[in-house]
Amino acid sequence: MNQDQINALRRMPVALRGHLIDGKSVAASDGATLDVLSPIDGSVLTQIARGTAADMEAAIASARASFEDGRWSGQPPAARKKVLLKWADLIDANALELAVLGVRDNGTEISMAIKAEPGSAAATIRYYAEALDKIYGEIAPTSSDILGLIHKEPVGVVGAIIPWNFPLMIGAWKLGPALAMGNSVVLKPAETASLSLMRMAGLALEAGLPSGVLNAVTGEGAVVGEAMGLSM
């Protein structure tokens, strides 16, 4: 770790974070925001969009459209693998930034954060990227005059609610396998620890993940989390 780099990153202003819907950063439908408070001294670091049920419905609709038109689910395994590996590389390349951002958001100790957050997230995504073109179908045990084939397919739209502790690590546990198999995802980070996970989601777009395949809505669990549970 380079302490000078850490010191520079910890002083950087953090821009307001909107939702990620259909590949774009968007404000809450009613314009509301939530303050992000520093775990060090309670000061306001930035704001995040305070999501509404309508925001969650828009994210789900975006994910559903992306799945049904095949922009990701219809890509061959080798193509999805290439994007996921590039995403893992971008997480590694931005590991210190992600770790410091997460520490500023939820107070994890920095040396643990680097290993357990971007380090673990990149490794998890890389694992599923390497596994996805090695998932084979099966031949069912049938009589000699019948051929029964078992083919594994994505299920559609996956909802992922992530807790405040180790959001990158736990987020990757959900995002890695879901995206590797060709599903589209709607992500709901914890309202108390959204910043690093939203940044990691942005890196997925930089890696080439098509718009609408990964959507993320920030805000209170009682509002957007409940809307996700009722709408999916």
Short mmCIF file of C-alpha atoms in Angstrom, two decimals:
data_model
loop_
_atom_site.label_atom_id
_atom_site.label_comp_id
_atom_site.label_asym_id
_atom_site.label_seq_id
_atom_site.Cartn_x
_atom_site.Cartn_y
_atom_site.Cartn_z
CA MET A 1 0.00 0.00 0.00
CA ASN A 2 1.16 3.52 -0.80
CA GLN A 3 0.23 5.84 2.06
CA ASP A 4 0.55 8.96 -0.09
CA GLN A 5 -1.98 7.54 -2.55
CA ILE A 6 -4.30 6.56 0.30
CA ASN A 7 -4.08 10.06 1.78
CA ALA A 8 -4.89 11.61 -1.59
CA LEU A 9 -7.86 9.30 -2.16
CA ARG A 10 -9.30 9.85 1.30
CA ARG A 11 -9.43 13.62 0.67
CA MET A 12 -11.06 13.40 -2.76
CA PRO A 13 -14.59 14.80 -3.00
CA VAL A 14 -17.22 12.17 -3.81
CA ALA A 15 -19.84 13.14 -6.36
CA LEU A 16 -23.52 12.49 -5.76
CA ARG A 17 -24.36 8.94 -6.80
CA GLY A 18 -27.51 8.36 -8.83
CA HIS A 19 -29.13 5.04 -9.66
CA LEU A 20 -27.72 2.94 -12.50
CA ILE A 21 -30.64 2.22 -14.83
CA ASP A 22 -30.31 1.17 -18.46
CA GLY A 23 -26.64 2.08 -18.47
CA LYS A 24 -27.12 5.64 -17.22
CA SER A 25 -26.80 7.43 -13.89
CA VAL A 26 -30.23 8.81 -13.03
CA ALA A 27 -31.70 10.73 -10.11
CA ALA A 28 -34.54 9.42 -8.00
CA SER A 29 -37.91 9.90 -9.68
CA ASP A 30 -38.85 12.50 -7.07
CA GLY A 31 -35.37 14.01 -6.86
CA ALA A 32 -34.84 12.96 -3.23
CA THR A 33 -31.40 12.10 -1.83
CA LEU A 34 -29.91 10.49 1.26
CA ASP A 35 -26.85 11.83 3.06
CA VAL A 36 -23.84 9.52 3.24
CA LEU A 37 -22.29 10.01 6.67
CA SER A 38 -18.64 9.39 7.50
CA PRO A 39 -18.19 6.61 10.10
CA ILE A 40 -15.20 8.60 11.41
CA ASP A 41 -16.86 11.83 12.48
CA GLY A 42 -20.42 11.84 11.16
CA SER A 43 -19.72 14.47 8.52
CA VAL A 44 -21.55 14.30 5.17
CA LEU A 45 -19.38 12.67 2.50
CA THR A 46 -21.87 12.96 -0.35
CA GLN A 47 -25.44 12.04 -1.23
CA ILE A 48 -27.02 9.06 -2.96
CA ALA A 49 -30.35 8.89 -4.76
CA ARG A 50 -33.17 8.03 -2.36
CA GLY A 51 -34.96 5.48 -4.49
CA THR A 52 -38.70 5.07 -4.90
CA ALA A 53 -40.84 2.11 -5.87
CA ALA A 54 -41.09 3.67 -9.34
CA ASP A 55 -37.29 3.71 -9.60
CA MET A 56 -37.14 0.01 -8.76
CA GLU A 57 -39.86 -0.78 -11.30
CA ALA A 58 -37.88 1.11 -13.96
CA ALA A 59 -34.73 -0.86 -13.12
CA ILE A 60 -36.59 -4.17 -13.29
CA ALA A 61 -38.15 -3.20 -16.63
CA SER A 62 -34.70 -2.32 -17.98
CA ALA A 63 -33.28 -5.63 -16.82
CA ARG A 64 -36.22 -7.57 -18.27
CA ALA A 65 -35.87 -5.86 -21.65
CA SER A 66 -32.13 -6.56 -21.74
CA PHE A 67 -32.73 -10.22 -20.98
CA GLU A 68 -35.51 -10.75 -23.47
CA ASP A 69 -33.70 -9.15 -26.40
CA GLY A 70 -30.65 -11.35 -25.79
CA ARG A 71 -28.04 -8.58 -25.71
CA TRP A 72 -26.33 -10.54 -22.90
CA SER A 73 -28.24 -13.79 -22.44
CA GLY A 74 -27.89 -14.51 -26.15
CA GLN A 75 -24.15 -13.96 -26.29
CA PRO A 76 -21.98 -17.09 -26.54
CA PRO A 77 -20.16 -18.13 -23.34
CA ALA A 78 -16.79 -17.03 -24.72
CA ALA A 79 -18.08 -13.49 -25.26
CA ARG A 80 -19.54 -13.21 -21.75
CA LYS A 81 -16.30 -14.63 -20.36
CA LYS A 82 -14.25 -11.94 -22.10
CA VAL A 83 -16.33 -9.13 -20.59
CA LEU A 84 -16.27 -10.58 -17.08
CA LEU A 85 -12.50 -11.09 -17.18
CA LYS A 86 -12.03 -7.49 -18.29
CA TRP A 87 -14.30 -6.38 -15.43
CA ALA A 88 -12.16 -8.31 -12.95
CA ASP A 89 -9.04 -6.67 -14.40
CA LEU A 90 -10.59 -3.21 -14.00
CA ILE A 91 -11.45 -3.97 -10.38
CA ASP A 92 -7.84 -4.96 -9.77
CA ALA A 93 -6.58 -1.84 -11.55
CA ASN A 94 -8.80 0.37 -9.37
CA ALA A 95 -8.43 -1.66 -6.18
CA LEU A 96 -6.99 1.07 -3.99
CA GLU A 97 -9.61 3.59 -5.05
CA LEU A 98 -12.40 1.07 -4.38
CA ALA A 99 -10.96 0.08 -1.01
CA VAL A 100 -10.50 3.64 0.23
CA LEU A 101 -13.98 4.61 -0.98
CA GLY A 102 -15.43 1.66 0.92
CA VAL A 103 -13.48 2.53 4.07
CA ARG A 104 -14.76 6.10 3.94
CA ASP A 105 -18.29 4.75 3.57
CA ASN A 106 -18.48 1.94 6.16
CA GLY A 107 -15.29 2.13 8.24
CA THR A 108 -13.58 -1.17 7.36
CA GLU A 109 -9.89 -1.26 8.28
CA ILE A 110 -7.86 -0.47 5.14
CA SER A 111 -5.56 -3.50 4.91
CA MET A 112 -8.52 -5.82 5.42
CA ALA A 113 -10.59 -3.81 2.96
CA ILE A 114 -8.06 -4.16 0.13
CA LYS A 115 -7.91 -7.94 0.44
CA ALA A 116 -11.52 -8.68 1.33
CA GLU A 117 -13.20 -6.14 -0.92
CA PRO A 118 -11.73 -5.45 -4.41
CA GLY A 119 -9.28 -8.34 -4.12
CA SER A 120 -11.97 -10.84 -3.27
CA ALA A 121 -14.49 -9.35 -5.71
CA ALA A 122 -12.10 -9.56 -8.66
CA ALA A 123 -11.18 -13.15 -7.78
CA THR A 124 -14.83 -14.17 -7.51
CA ILE A 125 -15.80 -12.63 -10.85
CA ARG A 126 -12.74 -14.17 -12.49
CA TYR A 127 -13.68 -17.59 -11.05
CA TYR A 128 -17.15 -17.52 -12.58
CA ALA A 129 -15.84 -16.10 -15.84
CA GLU A 130 -13.52 -19.08 -16.15
CA ALA A 131 -16.25 -21.52 -15.12
CA LEU A 132 -19.02 -20.34 -17.42
CA ASP A 133 -17.76 -22.03 -20.60
CA LYS A 134 -17.18 -25.26 -18.71
CA ILE A 135 -20.80 -25.85 -17.68
CA TYR A 136 -21.98 -28.77 -19.77
CA GLY A 137 -25.41 -30.22 -20.34
CA GLU A 138 -26.35 -33.80 -19.53
CA ILE A 139 -27.97 -36.79 -21.19
CA ALA A 140 -30.85 -38.08 -19.12
CA PRO A 141 -31.10 -41.83 -18.33
CA THR A 142 -33.87 -42.90 -20.71
CA SER A 143 -34.78 -45.96 -22.71
CA SER A 144 -32.69 -46.74 -25.78
CA ASP A 145 -35.24 -45.30 -28.22
CA ILE A 146 -35.47 -41.90 -26.48
CA LEU A 147 -32.82 -39.21 -26.22
CA GLY A 148 -33.33 -36.85 -23.30
CA LEU A 149 -31.05 -33.82 -23.08
CA ILE A 150 -30.66 -31.49 -20.09
CA HIS A 151 -29.66 -27.97 -21.09
CA LYS A 152 -28.87 -25.27 -18.52
CA GLU A 153 -30.27 -21.80 -19.24
CA PRO A 154 -30.38 -18.45 -17.43
CA VAL A 155 -33.53 -17.89 -15.38
CA GLY A 156 -34.13 -14.26 -16.37
CA VAL A 157 -33.88 -11.26 -14.01
CA VAL A 158 -32.13 -11.73 -10.67
CA GLY A 159 -32.67 -9.40 -7.71
CA ALA A 160 -29.67 -8.99 -5.39
CA ILE A 161 -29.86 -7.20 -2.03
CA ILE A 162 -26.42 -6.56 -0.55
CA PRO A 163 -25.67 -5.91 3.16
CA TRP A 164 -23.48 -3.09 4.49
CA ASN A 165 -20.53 -5.27 5.53
CA PHE A 166 -18.07 -6.13 2.73
CA PRO A 167 -20.38 -4.93 -0.08
CA LEU A 168 -17.89 -5.67 -2.89
CA MET A 169 -17.11 -9.18 -1.70
CA ILE A 170 -20.73 -10.15 -1.05
CA GLY A 171 -21.91 -8.30 -4.14
CA ALA A 172 -19.52 -10.32 -6.30
CA TRP A 173 -20.84 -13.55 -4.78
CA LYS A 174 -24.23 -12.66 -6.25
CA LEU A 175 -23.21 -10.84 -9.43
CA GLY A 176 -20.54 -13.30 -10.59
CA PRO A 177 -22.66 -16.43 -11.04
CA ALA A 178 -25.81 -14.57 -12.11
CA LEU A 179 -24.09 -12.63 -14.89
CA ALA A 180 -21.88 -15.52 -15.95
CA MET A 181 -24.94 -17.64 -16.75
CA GLY A 182 -26.49 -14.84 -18.83
CA ASN A 183 -29.01 -13.41 -16.41
CA SER A 184 -29.74 -9.70 -16.02
CA VAL A 185 -29.49 -8.26 -12.51
CA VAL A 186 -31.08 -5.57 -10.38
CA LEU A 187 -28.85 -4.64 -7.47
CA LYS A 188 -29.94 -2.99 -4.24
CA PRO A 189 -26.94 -1.90 -2.12
CA ALA A 190 -27.27 -1.15 1.58
CA GLU A 191 -28.21 2.50 2.04
CA THR A 192 -25.37 2.75 4.59
CA ALA A 193 -22.70 1.38 2.23
CA SER A 194 -23.50 2.02 -1.43
CA LEU A 195 -20.55 3.97 -2.79
CA SER A 196 -17.96 1.31 -3.62
CA LEU A 197 -20.55 -1.11 -5.00
CA MET A 198 -21.97 1.55 -7.30
CA ARG A 199 -18.44 2.33 -8.51
CA MET A 200 -17.82 -1.36 -9.19
CA ALA A 201 -21.07 -1.55 -11.16
CA GLY A 202 -19.84 1.35 -13.27
CA LEU A 203 -16.65 -0.56 -14.03
CA ALA A 204 -18.79 -3.39 -15.44
CA LEU A 205 -20.08 -0.99 -18.09
CA GLU A 206 -16.51 0.09 -18.86
CA ALA A 207 -15.66 -3.59 -19.36
CA GLY A 208 -18.35 -3.92 -22.01
CA LEU A 209 -21.39 -5.22 -20.13
CA PRO A 210 -24.35 -4.08 -22.24
CA SER A 211 -26.63 -1.35 -20.91
CA GLY A 212 -29.56 -2.65 -18.89
CA VAL A 213 -27.95 -5.95 -17.95
CA LEU A 214 -26.82 -4.63 -14.55
CA ASN A 215 -29.03 -2.04 -12.87
CA ALA A 216 -28.63 -0.67 -9.34
CA VAL A 217 -31.08 1.30 -7.21
CA THR A 218 -29.95 2.99 -4.01
CA GLY A 219 -32.16 3.93 -1.10
CA GLU A 220 -33.93 2.53 1.92
CA GLY A 221 -34.67 -1.15 2.20
CA ALA A 222 -38.19 -0.48 3.44
CA VAL A 223 -38.91 1.30 0.15
CA VAL A 224 -36.82 -0.01 -2.76
CA GLY A 225 -36.02 -3.37 -1.15
CA GLU A 226 -39.68 -4.00 -0.52
CA ALA A 227 -40.55 -2.89 -4.06
CA MET A 228 -38.02 -5.38 -5.42
CA GLY A 229 -39.53 -8.20 -3.39
CA LEU A 230 -43.05 -7.37 -4.54
CA SER A 231 -42.23 -6.79 -8.21
CA MET A 232 -39.94 -9.68 -9.11
#
